[in-house]
Amino acid sequence: MPTRRKRRRKVITTFLWVLAVKKSGEVRGSWRTTIGRKNGTRFTSPRTCPMTHLWVSPCMTSISSCIGTGIGSFAVTRIAAPTGKVWLAKLSEGQLIDGRLECLYHGWQFDGDGKCVKIPQLPAEAKIPRSACLRTYEVRDSQGVVWVWMSQKTPPNLNKLPWFENFARPGFQDTSTTHELPYDHSILLENLMDPAHIPISHDRTDWSAKREDAQPLGFEVTERTDRGFAGWWGKAKDKPLPNFLRFEAPCVLQNNRELVDENREKHYFTGLFLCRPTGQGKSMLIVRFGTTKRSPLAKLFPQWYFHQNGAKVFEQDMGFLSSQNEILMKSKVATKELYLNLKSSDTWVSEYRKWMDKVGHGMPYHFGHSTISLPKEPAVVEHAPAGLVAGVSASAPAKGGIGTMYAPNLANRYFRHVIHCKGCRTVIKAFQAWKNALSVMALTLTALAILVSGRQWKALLLVLATVCSAGAYGCSTAVALNTTNFIRTHRRL
């Protein structure tokens, strides 16, 4: 009897991962971690796919001057710094000194090509060991996004760079934010492609989400490939369905819509989500919302307002998604045993988990609709810094820490977003400075009002003191908006 030839399962490989988004000469986003195996392949055999940390270091010029020079203007290096036989310090925790990346553990410095150029502990006449150098990868800036090619064996393929049509349209404007989140990459993607939860979970968070709008949805899947899927969706009563969703492995999810105004002129809207894992149970997300016709009302609000509102949206879902992540890991069963997917709300979630059934065998671990592959190694937990202040800070994440000390806690808005966003960090420092200055002025004016004898002067000084106090309170409120977590105040059962 002839033996049946075993069918070889196809392994989906990709060498391209998103690193950051840049705007106005500033590189923003995750300069921290991504995932891949030693040769750069993302989807490959779990046995040879350990978590690999990466860092992006600019060349010997400033970030703003070299961001647009194309491939080779950044060097992407492994975070593990060769500082001795057993130490593996994260270079993402390092600092830039004169265009060089310095490890804050032992002070070793590296240039943009990954070459170690300084070891303080080495004698002056000694040569720096060649093994101290770091492996580098090539990057490309495309449409304001920095991508890394995670392979040194396979030459970069520019045809694989994602191209987002709406972002190239005249007059298209977008707002970009970055968030580090305490749940798995697959949970994050599933959340982003689940429109049914928006009216309930995000009720009144912005101008569009209202719980009374929760209703049956319609879906039409138009593409299914090993690289992802795509299709139309909208309210079940909408004909034709107005929104087009596309998921492209491993990290791109976009939702597009065309709008026609009263003058019969077309306008385009895109919600772009660039997602990637940063470890087991952790992920990084770059969000870009853009349109060719921005609301006049939106122009009245500063960028930091939209950033804090985006952080609030993720905090509204965070408790649900973190517990979902925990249940998946503990249950150790496929999602069809845990999920009740409705055709009128959960089509994209079902499509995503079924897609994982096809390609999940090439991932480090996965939870598909019918299949699972558990992590080979337990997740590494990074504890908060030692010390009283750090301990208290970690115990009160909703307050954003104490003073300038922030524990590395992904439940903390400051750690999830603000440290990745130069704009929000600058705004917070400015508001804090103004709050301190206005508080001092209010106290000074109050003291002068007590000392002067004339009634008119007393009244004027007290009015000015009141205005300064109100200004200090406003600044304090703005700082709280950017650093304080959203907490649901409904009555719990």
PDB file of N, CA, C and O in Angstrom, residues 159-198:
ATOM      1  N   ASN A 159       9.319  46.670  -2.427  1.00  0.00           N
ATOM      2  CA  ASN A 159       7.945  46.424  -2.849  1.00  0.00           C
ATOM      3  C   ASN A 159       7.058  45.968  -1.700  1.00  0.00           C
ATOM      4  O   ASN A 159       5.831  46.002  -1.802  1.00  0.00           O
ATOM      5  N   LYS A 160       7.679  45.516  -0.622  1.00  0.00           N
ATOM      6  CA  LYS A 160       6.905  45.069   0.537  1.00  0.00           C
ATOM      7  C   LYS A 160       6.592  46.195   1.517  1.00  0.00           C
ATOM      8  O   LYS A 160       5.921  45.974   2.519  1.00  0.00           O
ATOM      9  N   LEU A 161       7.116  47.393   1.243  1.00  0.00           N
ATOM     10  CA  LEU A 161       6.767  48.524   2.098  1.00  0.00           C
ATOM     11  C   LEU A 161       5.282  48.834   1.945  1.00  0.00           C
ATOM     12  O   LEU A 161       4.802  49.061   0.830  1.00  0.00           O
ATOM     13  N   PRO A 162       4.519  48.861   3.027  1.00  0.00           N
ATOM     14  CA  PRO A 162       3.102  49.204   2.907  1.00  0.00           C
ATOM     15  C   PRO A 162       2.915  50.617   2.363  1.00  0.00           C
ATOM     16  O   PRO A 162       3.684  51.525   2.683  1.00  0.00           O
ATOM     17  N   TRP A 163       1.911  50.778   1.534  1.00  0.00           N
ATOM     18  CA  TRP A 163       1.594  52.086   0.976  1.00  0.00           C
ATOM     19  C   TRP A 163       0.123  52.369   1.254  1.00  0.00           C
ATOM     20  O   TRP A 163      -0.753  51.576   0.913  1.00  0.00           O
ATOM     21  N   PHE A 164      -0.143  53.489   1.912  1.00  0.00           N
ATOM     22  CA  PHE A 164      -1.491  53.829   2.321  1.00  0.00           C
ATOM     23  C   PHE A 164      -1.995  54.971   1.419  1.00  0.00           C
ATOM     24  O   PHE A 164      -1.543  56.110   1.524  1.00  0.00           O
ATOM     25  N   GLU A 165      -2.910  54.617   0.532  1.00  0.00           N
ATOM     26  CA  GLU A 165      -3.321  55.519  -0.539  1.00  0.00           C
ATOM     27  C   GLU A 165      -3.871  56.842  -0.023  1.00  0.00           C
ATOM     28  O   GLU A 165      -3.541  57.912  -0.537  1.00  0.00           O
ATOM     29  N   ASN A 166      -4.705  56.788   0.992  1.00  0.00           N
ATOM     30  CA  ASN A 166      -5.323  58.020   1.473  1.00  0.00           C
ATOM     31  C   ASN A 166      -4.297  59.001   2.037  1.00  0.00           C
ATOM     32  O   ASN A 166      -4.480  60.221   1.965  1.00  0.00           O
ATOM     33  N   PHE A 167      -3.216  58.484   2.631  1.00  0.00           N
ATOM     34  CA  PHE A 167      -2.208  59.362   3.208  1.00  0.00           C
ATOM     35  C   PHE A 167      -1.438  60.136   2.133  1.00  0.00           C
ATOM     36  O   PHE A 167      -0.746  61.100   2.457  1.00  0.00           O
ATOM     37  N   ALA A 168      -1.546  59.688   0.891  1.00  0.00           N
ATOM     38  CA  ALA A 168      -0.867  60.380  -0.203  1.00  0.00           C
ATOM     39  C   ALA A 168      -1.783  61.369  -0.919  1.00  0.00           C
ATOM     40  O   ALA A 168      -1.350  62.059  -1.836  1.00  0.00           O
ATOM     41  N   ARG A 169      -3.032  61.483  -0.501  1.00  0.00           N
ATOM     42  CA  ARG A 169      -3.970  62.382  -1.168  1.00  0.00           C
ATOM     43  C   ARG A 169      -3.692  63.832  -0.762  1.00  0.00           C
ATOM     44  O   ARG A 169      -3.300  64.113   0.372  1.00  0.00           O
ATOM     45  N   PRO A 170      -3.916  64.775  -1.677  1.00  0.00           N
ATOM     46  CA  PRO A 170      -3.718  66.198  -1.357  1.00  0.00           C
ATOM     47  C   PRO A 170      -4.615  66.639  -0.209  1.00  0.00           C
ATOM     48  O   PRO A 170      -5.797  66.284  -0.158  1.00  0.00           O
ATOM     49  N   GLY A 171      -4.056  67.379   0.719  1.00  0.00           N
ATOM     50  CA  GLY A 171      -4.827  67.917   1.832  1.00  0.00           C
ATOM     51  C   GLY A 171      -5.083  66.945   2.963  1.00  0.00           C
ATOM     52  O   GLY A 171      -5.791  67.279   3.919  1.00  0.00           O
ATOM     53  N   PHE A 172      -4.519  65.726   2.881  1.00  0.00           N
ATOM     54  CA  PHE A 172      -4.761  64.740   3.934  1.00  0.00           C
ATOM     55  C   PHE A 172      -3.972  65.125   5.190  1.00  0.00           C
ATOM     56  O   PHE A 172      -2.768  65.371   5.132  1.00  0.00           O
ATOM     57  N   GLN A 173      -4.652  65.178   6.333  1.00  0.00           N
ATOM     58  CA  GLN A 173      -4.038  65.508   7.613  1.00  0.00           C
ATOM     59  C   GLN A 173      -4.325  64.391   8.607  1.00  0.00           C
ATOM     60  O   GLN A 173      -5.425  63.839   8.618  1.00  0.00           O
ATOM     61  N   ASP A 174      -3.341  64.084   9.452  1.00  0.00           N
ATOM     62  CA  ASP A 174      -3.555  63.020  10.418  1.00  0.00           C
ATOM     63  C   ASP A 174      -2.994  63.411  11.785  1.00  0.00           C
ATOM     64  O   ASP A 174      -2.139  64.277  11.910  1.00  0.00           O
ATOM     65  N   THR A 175      -3.515  62.737  12.801  1.00  0.00           N
ATOM     66  CA  THR A 175      -3.023  62.853  14.167  1.00  0.00           C
ATOM     67  C   THR A 175      -2.494  61.494  14.589  1.00  0.00           C
ATOM     68  O   THR A 175      -3.205  60.483  14.476  1.00  0.00           O
ATOM     69  N   SER A 176      -1.252  61.450  15.061  1.00  0.00           N
ATOM     70  CA  SER A 176      -0.603  60.177  15.402  1.00  0.00           C
ATOM     71  C   SER A 176      -0.354  60.096  16.904  1.00  0.00           C
ATOM     72  O   SER A 176       0.059  61.079  17.522  1.00  0.00           O
ATOM     73  N   THR A 177      -0.620  58.944  17.482  1.00  0.00           N
ATOM     74  CA  THR A 177      -0.313  58.699  18.891  1.00  0.00           C
ATOM     75  C   THR A 177       0.311  57.322  19.043  1.00  0.00           C
ATOM     76  O   THR A 177       0.132  56.443  18.187  1.00  0.00           O
ATOM     77  N   THR A 178       1.048  57.139  20.139  1.00  0.00           N
ATOM     78  CA  THR A 178       1.718  55.870  20.412  1.00  0.00           C
ATOM     79  C   THR A 178       1.324  55.376  21.798  1.00  0.00           C
ATOM     80  O   THR A 178       1.273  56.163  22.748  1.00  0.00           O
ATOM     81  N   HIS A 179       1.063  54.069  21.906  1.00  0.00           N
ATOM     82  CA  HIS A 179       0.625  53.503  23.177  1.00  0.00           C
ATOM     83  C   HIS A 179       1.299  52.150  23.393  1.00  0.00           C
ATOM     84  O   HIS A 179       1.352  51.324  22.480  1.00  0.00           O
ATOM     85  N   GLU A 180       1.797  51.936  24.592  1.00  0.00           N
ATOM     86  CA  GLU A 180       2.311  50.629  24.991  1.00  0.00           C
ATOM     87  C   GLU A 180       1.257  50.002  25.893  1.00  0.00           C
ATOM     88  O   GLU A 180       0.793  50.632  26.849  1.00  0.00           O
ATOM     89  N   LEU A 181       0.876  48.756  25.597  1.00  0.00           N
ATOM     90  CA  LEU A 181      -0.310  48.181  26.224  1.00  0.00           C
ATOM     91  C   LEU A 181      -0.008  46.838  26.897  1.00  0.00           C
ATOM     92  O   LEU A 181       0.798  46.050  26.390  1.00  0.00           O
ATOM     93  N   PRO A 182      -0.689  46.563  28.032  1.00  0.00           N
ATOM     94  CA  PRO A 182      -0.377  45.371  28.831  1.00  0.00           C
ATOM     95  C   PRO A 182      -1.179  44.138  28.454  1.00  0.00           C
ATOM     96  O   PRO A 182      -1.695  43.436  29.314  1.00  0.00           O
ATOM     97  N   TYR A 183      -1.318  43.885  27.152  1.00  0.00           N
ATOM     98  CA  TYR A 183      -1.963  42.651  26.729  1.00  0.00           C
ATOM     99  C   TYR A 183      -1.395  42.227  25.382  1.00  0.00           C
ATOM    100  O   TYR A 183      -0.697  42.987  24.714  1.00  0.00           O
ATOM    101  N   ASP A 184      -1.705  40.995  24.999  1.00  0.00           N
ATOM    102  CA  ASP A 184      -1.057  40.358  23.868  1.00  0.00           C
ATOM    103  C   ASP A 184      -1.379  41.046  22.540  1.00  0.00           C
ATOM    104  O   ASP A 184      -2.434  41.668  22.376  1.00  0.00           O
ATOM    105  N   HIS A 185      -0.463  40.908  21.599  1.00  0.00           N
ATOM    106  CA  HIS A 185      -0.608  41.467  20.251  1.00  0.00           C
ATOM    107  C   HIS A 185      -1.905  41.004  19.593  1.00  0.00           C
ATOM    108  O   HIS A 185      -2.597  41.796  18.946  1.00  0.00           O
ATOM    109  N   SER A 186      -2.257  39.752  19.759  1.00  0.00           N
ATOM    110  CA  SER A 186      -3.479  39.242  19.137  1.00  0.00           C
ATOM    111  C   SER A 186      -4.725  39.814  19.805  1.00  0.00           C
ATOM    112  O   SER A 186      -5.736  40.069  19.140  1.00  0.00           O
ATOM    113  N   ILE A 187      -4.676  40.024  21.124  1.00  0.00           N
ATOM    114  CA  ILE A 187      -5.799  40.643  21.824  1.00  0.00           C
ATOM    115  C   ILE A 187      -5.979  42.082  21.349  1.00  0.00           C
ATOM    116  O   ILE A 187      -7.098  42.561  21.153  1.00  0.00           O
ATOM    117  N   LEU A 188      -4.861  42.783  21.153  1.00  0.00           N
ATOM    118  CA  LEU A 188      -4.914  44.154  20.677  1.00  0.00           C
ATOM    119  C   LEU A 188      -5.558  44.227  19.288  1.00  0.00           C
ATOM    120  O   LEU A 188      -6.471  45.041  19.054  1.00  0.00           O
ATOM    121  N   LEU A 189      -5.098  43.393  18.350  1.00  0.00           N
ATOM    122  CA  LEU A 189      -5.670  43.405  17.002  1.00  0.00           C
ATOM    123  C   LEU A 189      -7.152  43.052  17.026  1.00  0.00           C
ATOM    124  O   LEU A 189      -7.968  43.661  16.326  1.00  0.00           O
ATOM    125  N   GLU A 190      -7.497  42.072  17.833  1.00  0.00           N
ATOM    126  CA  GLU A 190      -8.894  41.666  17.937  1.00  0.00           C
ATOM    127  C   GLU A 190      -9.755  42.825  18.436  1.00  0.00           C
ATOM    128  O   GLU A 190     -10.873  43.051  17.963  1.00  0.00           O
ATOM    129  N   ASN A 191      -9.248  43.567  19.407  1.00  0.00           N
ATOM    130  CA  ASN A 191      -9.970  44.715  19.945  1.00  0.00           C
ATOM    131  C   ASN A 191     -10.172  45.797  18.883  1.00  0.00           C
ATOM    132  O   ASN A 191     -11.241  46.402  18.778  1.00  0.00           O
ATOM    133  N   LEU A 192      -9.130  46.037  18.074  1.00  0.00           N
ATOM    134  CA  LEU A 192      -9.191  47.099  17.070  1.00  0.00           C
ATOM    135  C   LEU A 192     -10.116  46.767  15.906  1.00  0.00           C
ATOM    136  O   LEU A 192     -10.602  47.674  15.227  1.00  0.00           O
ATOM    137  N   MET A 193     -10.347  45.485  15.659  1.00  0.00           N
ATOM    138  CA  MET A 193     -11.237  45.094  14.556  1.00  0.00           C
ATOM    139  C   MET A 193     -12.614  44.666  15.064  1.00  0.00           C
ATOM    140  O   MET A 193     -13.340  43.950  14.381  1.00  0.00           O
ATOM    141  N   ASP A 194     -12.976  45.139  16.258  1.00  0.00           N
ATOM    142  CA  ASP A 194     -14.269  44.830  16.863  1.00  0.00           C
ATOM    143  C   ASP A 194     -15.094  46.111  17.004  1.00  0.00           C
ATOM    144  O   ASP A 194     -15.059  46.777  18.039  1.00  0.00           O
ATOM    145  N   PRO A 195     -15.849  46.506  15.972  1.00  0.00           N
ATOM    146  CA  PRO A 195     -16.617  47.754  16.049  1.00  0.00           C
ATOM    147  C   PRO A 195     -17.818  47.680  16.979  1.00  0.00           C
ATOM    148  O   PRO A 195     -18.334  48.726  17.398  1.00  0.00           O
ATOM    149  N   ALA A 196     -18.254  46.479  17.343  1.00  0.00           N
ATOM    150  CA  ALA A 196     -19.486  46.342  18.121  1.00  0.00           C
ATOM    151  C   ALA A 196     -19.350  46.886  19.536  1.00  0.00           C
ATOM    152  O   ALA A 196     -20.349  47.298  20.146  1.00  0.00           O
ATOM    153  N   HIS A 197     -18.131  46.911  20.071  1.00  0.00           N
ATOM    154  CA  HIS A 197     -17.972  47.342  21.466  1.00  0.00           C
ATOM    155  C   HIS A 197     -17.927  48.868  21.608  1.00  0.00           C
ATOM    156  O   HIS A 197     -18.076  49.391  22.713  1.00  0.00           O
ATOM    157  N   ILE A 198     -17.718  49.580  20.509  1.00  0.00           N
ATOM    158  CA  ILE A 198     -17.450  51.023  20.578  1.00  0.00           C
ATOM    159  C   ILE A 198     -18.605  51.809  21.209  1.00  0.00           C
ATOM    160  O   ILE A 198     -18.372  52.626  22.121  1.00  0.00           O
TER     161      ILE A 198
END
